[in-house]
C-alpha positions as a printed NumPy array, in Angstrom:
array([[ 88.562,  34.218,  72.066],
       [ 87.782,  32.135,  75.094],
       [ 91.32 ,  32.508,  76.437],
       [ 91.211,  36.263,  75.643],
       [ 87.947,  36.71 ,  77.475],
       [ 89.178,  34.552,  80.48 ],
       [ 92.253,  36.683,  80.751],
       [ 90.114,  39.92 ,  80.416],
       [ 87.756,  38.74 ,  83.105],
       [ 90.662,  38.28 ,  85.621],
       [ 90.802,  42.049,  85.874],
       [ 87.716,  42.828,  87.954],
       [ 88.062,  46.606,  87.444],
       [ 88.136,  46.211,  83.637],
       [ 85.188,  43.808,  83.837],
       [ 83.111,  46.243,  85.847],
       [ 84.073,  48.981,  83.284],
       [ 82.956,  46.801,  80.446],
       [ 79.597,  46.194,  82.17 ],
       [ 79.227,  49.957,  82.681],
       [ 79.836,  50.596,  79.001],
       [ 77.352,  47.913,  78.052],
       [ 74.733,  49.324,  80.473],
       [ 75.251,  52.858,  78.963],
       [ 74.891,  51.439,  75.421],
       [ 71.797,  49.473,  76.425],
       [ 69.993,  52.345,  78.161],
       [ 70.925,  54.696,  75.274],
       [ 69.441,  52.331,  72.703],
       [ 66.337,  51.831,  74.807],
       [ 65.898,  55.5  ,  75.586],
       [ 62.614,  55.923,  73.624],
       [ 61.084,  53.156,  75.783],
       [ 62.794,  54.05 ,  79.073],
       [ 62.656,  57.824,  79.088],
       [ 59.322,  59.293,  80.389],
       [ 59.721,  62.304,  78.165],
       [ 61.004,  63.073,  74.708],
       [ 63.425,  66.029,  75.331],
       [ 63.46 ,  66.767,  71.615],
       [ 59.759,  67.541,  71.542],
       [ 59.871,  71.218,  72.373],
       [ 56.039,  71.52 ,  72.171],
       [ 55.736,  69.092,  75.034],
       [ 57.907,  71.084,  77.453],
       [ 56.443,  73.206,  80.269],
       [ 58.41 ,  76.195,  81.476],
       [ 56.482,  75.902,  84.823],
       [ 58.476,  72.654,  85.307],
       [ 61.854,  74.323,  84.764],
       [ 64.67 ,  74.048,  87.326],
       [ 62.661,  71.724,  89.608],
       [ 64.602,  69.48 ,  92.171],
       [ 64.9  ,  65.668,  91.922],
       [ 61.682,  63.914,  92.814],
       [ 59.4  ,  66.779,  91.745],
       [ 56.139,  65.641,  90.147],
       [ 55.643,  67.83 ,  87.135],
       [ 52.626,  68.744,  84.937],
       [ 52.991,  65.397,  83.143],
       [ 52.005,  63.493,  86.266],
       [ 55.244,  61.576,  86.697],
       [ 58.17 ,  62.285,  89.03 ],
       [ 61.321,  63.74 ,  87.622],
       [ 63.848,  61.399,  89.281],
       [ 66.808,  63.718,  88.559],
       [ 64.928,  67.014,  88.389],
       [ 64.468,  69.282,  85.404],
       [ 66.754,  71.713,  83.478],
       [ 66.27 ,  75.276,  82.557],
       [ 63.92 ,  74.361,  79.612],
       [ 61.692,  72.18 ,  81.704],
       [ 63.179,  68.906,  80.331],
       [ 63.149,  65.89 ,  82.422],
       [ 66.856,  65.478,  83.242],
       [ 66.772,  61.679,  83.304],
       [ 65.307,  61.611,  79.825],
       [ 67.756,  64.265,  78.531],
       [ 70.695,  62.321,  79.883],
       [ 69.487,  59.109,  78.194],
       [ 69.077,  60.917,  74.907],
       [ 72.321,  62.839,  75.414],
       [ 74.103,  59.424,  75.878],
       [ 72.776,  58.443,  72.468],
       [ 74.297,  61.442,  70.87 ],
       [ 77.627,  61.046,  72.698],
       [ 77.926,  57.366,  71.817],
       [ 76.882,  57.963,  68.201],
       [ 79.387,  60.757,  67.725],
       [ 82.156,  58.821,  69.41 ],
       [ 81.639,  55.533,  67.62 ],
       [ 80.971,  56.961,  64.128],
       [ 83.89 ,  59.524,  64.377],
       [ 86.191,  56.805,  65.848],
       [ 85.336,  54.258,  63.081],
       [ 85.796,  56.789,  60.268],
       [ 89.085,  58.24 ,  61.763],
       [ 90.488,  54.716,  62.269],
       [ 89.595,  53.773,  58.658],
       [ 91.164,  56.913,  57.166],
       [ 94.148,  56.886,  59.482],
       [ 94.924,  53.269,  59.011],
       [ 94.779,  53.508,  55.243],
       [ 97.093,  56.521,  55.182],
       [ 99.571,  54.904,  57.646],
       [ 99.686,  51.593,  55.812],
       [ 99.973,  53.48 ,  52.44 ],
       [102.897,  55.43 ,  53.768],
       [104.667,  52.34 ,  55.118],
       [104.092,  50.314,  51.895],
       [104.78 ,  52.968,  49.298],
       [107.869,  54.585,  50.887],
       [109.724,  57.347,  49.244],
       [108.11 ,  60.764,  48.657],
       [104.638,  59.37 ,  49.409],
       [105.703,  58.289,  52.9  ],
       [107.455,  61.589,  53.489],
       [104.522,  63.664,  52.399],
       [101.87 ,  61.713,  54.393],
       [103.877,  61.455,  57.637],
       [104.984,  65.035,  57.665],
       [101.435,  66.152,  57.417],
       [100.519,  63.731,  60.222],
       [103.366,  64.93 ,  62.386],
       [102.384,  68.545,  61.766],
       [ 98.844,  67.843,  62.817],
       [ 99.92 ,  65.932,  65.956],
       [101.828,  69.029,  67.03 ],
       [ 98.501,  70.891,  67.448],
       [ 96.014,  70.093,  70.232],
       [ 93.028,  68.202,  68.968],
       [ 90.625,  70.542,  70.681],
       [ 92.127,  73.523,  68.919],
       [ 91.782,  71.965,  65.491],
       [ 88.191,  70.818,  66.331],
       [ 87.242,  74.282,  67.409],
       [ 88.514,  75.875,  64.147],
       [ 86.866,  73.29 ,  61.948],
       [ 83.478,  73.513,  63.778],
       [ 83.586,  77.349,  63.65 ],
       [ 84.163,  77.081,  59.857],
       [ 81.746,  74.272,  59.1  ],
       [ 78.962,  75.312,  61.432],
       [ 76.61 ,  73.343,  63.698],
       [ 75.199,  69.821,  62.862],
       [ 76.049,  66.157,  63.285],
       [ 77.799,  65.822,  59.892],
       [ 79.947,  68.876,  60.534],
       [ 80.836,  67.743,  64.012],
       [ 81.766,  64.296,  62.777],
       [ 84.087,  65.754,  60.15 ],
       [ 85.684,  67.95 ,  62.708],
       [ 86.249,  65.006,  65.111],
       [ 87.604,  62.754,  62.309],
       [ 89.986,  65.524,  61.191],
       [ 91.16 ,  66.027,  64.776],
       [ 91.755,  62.36 ,  65.429],
       [ 92.759,  60.451,  62.294],
       [ 96.474,  61.379,  62.817],
       [ 96.696,  59.243,  65.914],
       [ 95.536,  56.161,  63.87 ],
       [ 97.841,  57.055,  61.037],
       [100.908,  57.215,  63.272],
       [100.005,  53.967,  65.016],
       [ 99.284,  52.081,  61.673],
       [102.476,  53.52 ,  60.116],
       [104.634,  52.215,  62.956],
       [102.982,  48.777,  63.06 ],
       [102.919,  48.365,  59.246],
       [106.652,  49.417,  58.98 ],
       [107.548,  46.764,  61.47 ],
       [105.466,  44.07 ,  59.739],
       [106.718,  45.01 ,  56.268],
       [110.269,  43.973,  57.155],
       [109.208,  40.512,  58.45 ],
       [109.888,  37.333,  56.522],
       [106.369,  36.416,  55.867],
       [105.712,  39.697,  54.019],
       [108.885,  39.269,  51.937],
       [107.83 ,  35.733,  51.079],
       [104.427,  36.979,  49.944],
       [106.069,  39.735,  47.908],
       [108.182,  37.075,  46.157],
       [105.079,  35.335,  44.893],
       [102.847,  36.727,  42.188],
       [100.493,  38.455,  44.711],
       [ 99.321,  41.955,  44.14 ],
       [100.23 ,  44.73 ,  46.522],
       [ 96.562,  45.036,  47.392],
       [ 96.288,  41.439,  48.488],
       [ 99.589,  41.672,  50.476],
       [ 98.417,  44.742,  52.319],
       [ 94.818,  43.619,  53.159],
       [ 95.51 ,  39.938,  53.549],
       [ 98.814,  39.876,  55.346],
       [ 99.773,  43.363,  56.776],
       [ 96.414,  44.754,  57.831],
       [ 95.35 ,  41.835,  60.111],
       [ 98.647,  42.151,  62.138],
       [ 98.15 ,  45.922,  62.375],
       [ 94.635,  45.736,  63.779],
       [ 95.309,  44.926,  67.429],
       [ 97.183,  48.217,  68.209],
       [ 94.605,  50.159,  66.078],
       [ 91.763,  48.624,  68.136],
       [ 93.367,  49.644,  71.342],
       [ 93.962,  53.175,  70.034],
       [ 90.422,  53.253,  68.66 ],
       [ 88.962,  52.44 ,  72.165],
       [ 90.83 ,  55.387,  73.659],
       [ 89.967,  57.693,  70.797],
       [ 86.234,  56.916,  71.101],
       [ 86.453,  58.269,  74.679],
       [ 88.42 ,  61.262,  73.474],
       [ 85.845,  61.918,  70.682],
       [ 82.988,  61.862,  73.265],
       [ 84.995,  64.263,  75.419],
       [ 85.676,  66.577,  72.504],
       [ 82.006,  66.523,  71.494],
       [ 80.98 ,  67.397,  75.024],
       [ 83.574,  70.23 ,  75.183],
       [ 82.321,  71.684,  71.918],
       [ 78.716,  71.49 ,  72.974],
       [ 79.557,  73.052,  76.358],
       [ 81.039,  75.985,  74.408],
       [ 78.04 ,  76.243,  72.161],
       [ 79.826,  75.039,  69.062],
       [ 78.528,  71.504,  68.898],
       [ 75.054,  70.32 ,  68.082],
       [ 72.089,  72.704,  67.891],
       [ 70.09 ,  73.409,  71.   ],
       [ 67.16 ,  71.171,  69.758],
       [ 69.459,  68.091,  70.175],
       [ 70.765,  68.406,  73.769],
       [ 73.922,  66.443,  74.289],
       [ 75.608,  65.881,  77.647],
       [ 77.921,  68.785,  77.101],
       [ 75.044,  71.062,  76.375],
       [ 73.203,  69.847,  79.397],
       [ 76.2  ,  70.68 ,  81.554],
       [ 76.399,  74.136,  79.967],
       [ 72.678,  74.827,  80.506],
       [ 73.01 ,  74.279,  84.239],
       [ 76.382,  75.944,  84.706],
       [ 74.841,  79.358,  85.353],
       [ 72.737,  77.953,  88.105],
       [ 75.449,  76.309,  90.093],
       [ 75.852,  79.172,  92.635],
       [ 72.118,  79.375,  93.201],
       [ 71.996,  75.822,  94.586],
       [ 70.491,  74.107,  91.556],
       [ 73.489,  71.891,  91.048],
       [ 71.633,  68.889,  89.742],
       [ 71.184,  70.399,  86.317],
       [ 75.016,  70.166,  85.614],
       [ 76.084,  67.541,  88.125],
       [ 74.084,  64.613,  86.919],
       [ 75.002,  64.914,  83.252],
       [ 78.584,  65.507,  84.266],
       [ 78.572,  62.315,  86.393],
       [ 77.156,  60.276,  83.447],
       [ 79.805,  61.81 ,  81.131],
       [ 82.646,  61.046,  83.539],
       [ 81.44 ,  57.446,  84.157],
       [ 81.259,  56.753,  80.43 ],
       [ 84.685,  58.199,  79.573],
       [ 86.435,  56.518,  82.515],
       [ 84.757,  53.179,  81.782],
       [ 85.752,  53.286,  78.09 ],
       [ 89.367,  54.199,  78.991],
       [ 89.56 ,  51.353,  81.534],
       [ 88.449,  48.87 ,  78.834],
       [ 91.046,  50.376,  76.465],
       [ 93.761,  50.026,  79.056],
       [ 92.98 ,  46.339,  79.592],
       [ 92.91 ,  45.687,  75.894],
       [ 96.357,  47.378,  75.6  ],
       [ 97.772,  45.247,  78.298],
       [ 96.435,  42.064,  76.674],
       [ 97.734,  42.914,  73.259],
       [101.142,  44.069,  74.467],
       [103.545,  41.129,  73.942],
       [105.912,  42.514,  76.511],
       [103.283,  42.001,  79.175],
       [102.338,  38.439,  78.152],
       [102.67 ,  35.917,  80.88 ]])
């Protein structure tokens, strides 16, 4: 781990990206203590404070550092709480999708035969469709809510993990140490989880990092289109959508600041994933 971290820290861009991700996570967790306003408390919102520019001192007696949105929410507070939703959706959906996809990919590689054919043909068929299209259909069918959105994100992303796990597990399954383990009286369950799975995890972790960013982007897209979370739980995508109609009137801060936060988060996570991919790629080892 020390050697891995030392090599990671050599890339200054990736190191800054990791610090940005850590800062976003820290501020999102501390949102109830940092945010001057609870944007979920609709009774505490004042329409007289709506669409005010950055620095405006509202009826609450405190300055709105980033201005307010069309509902009178303090935009800084709304962004902090929106980050909590985005990170929660991305991490939970990514973890569930990785678990489901890894199990299906390893099962296909280990079982072979018609099981392998059936699983991988379904995975290939799903990969032929854009993830956003599948997520849109599922959200439209399931309705709004965190659980429904997580199901849609998992269904749209598990195929990437399944394909990665299948390729890695198929390569590991033909190696001598797996054949030696199969020659001993070890159960298939122990061979898979004790020997194959640990060697399949590195590429899955890299894909998982990228897919967390994709899940956050998908959630923001669905919320922007009005198909994500309900209006009582404003995510970054919904904040951008709320201010979109005011862009031409000069009230650009309503959409611009949540958009900057979303872009920084996605770019930082992707940069961390790129560095992890380079470090776990044996062809790039020095």
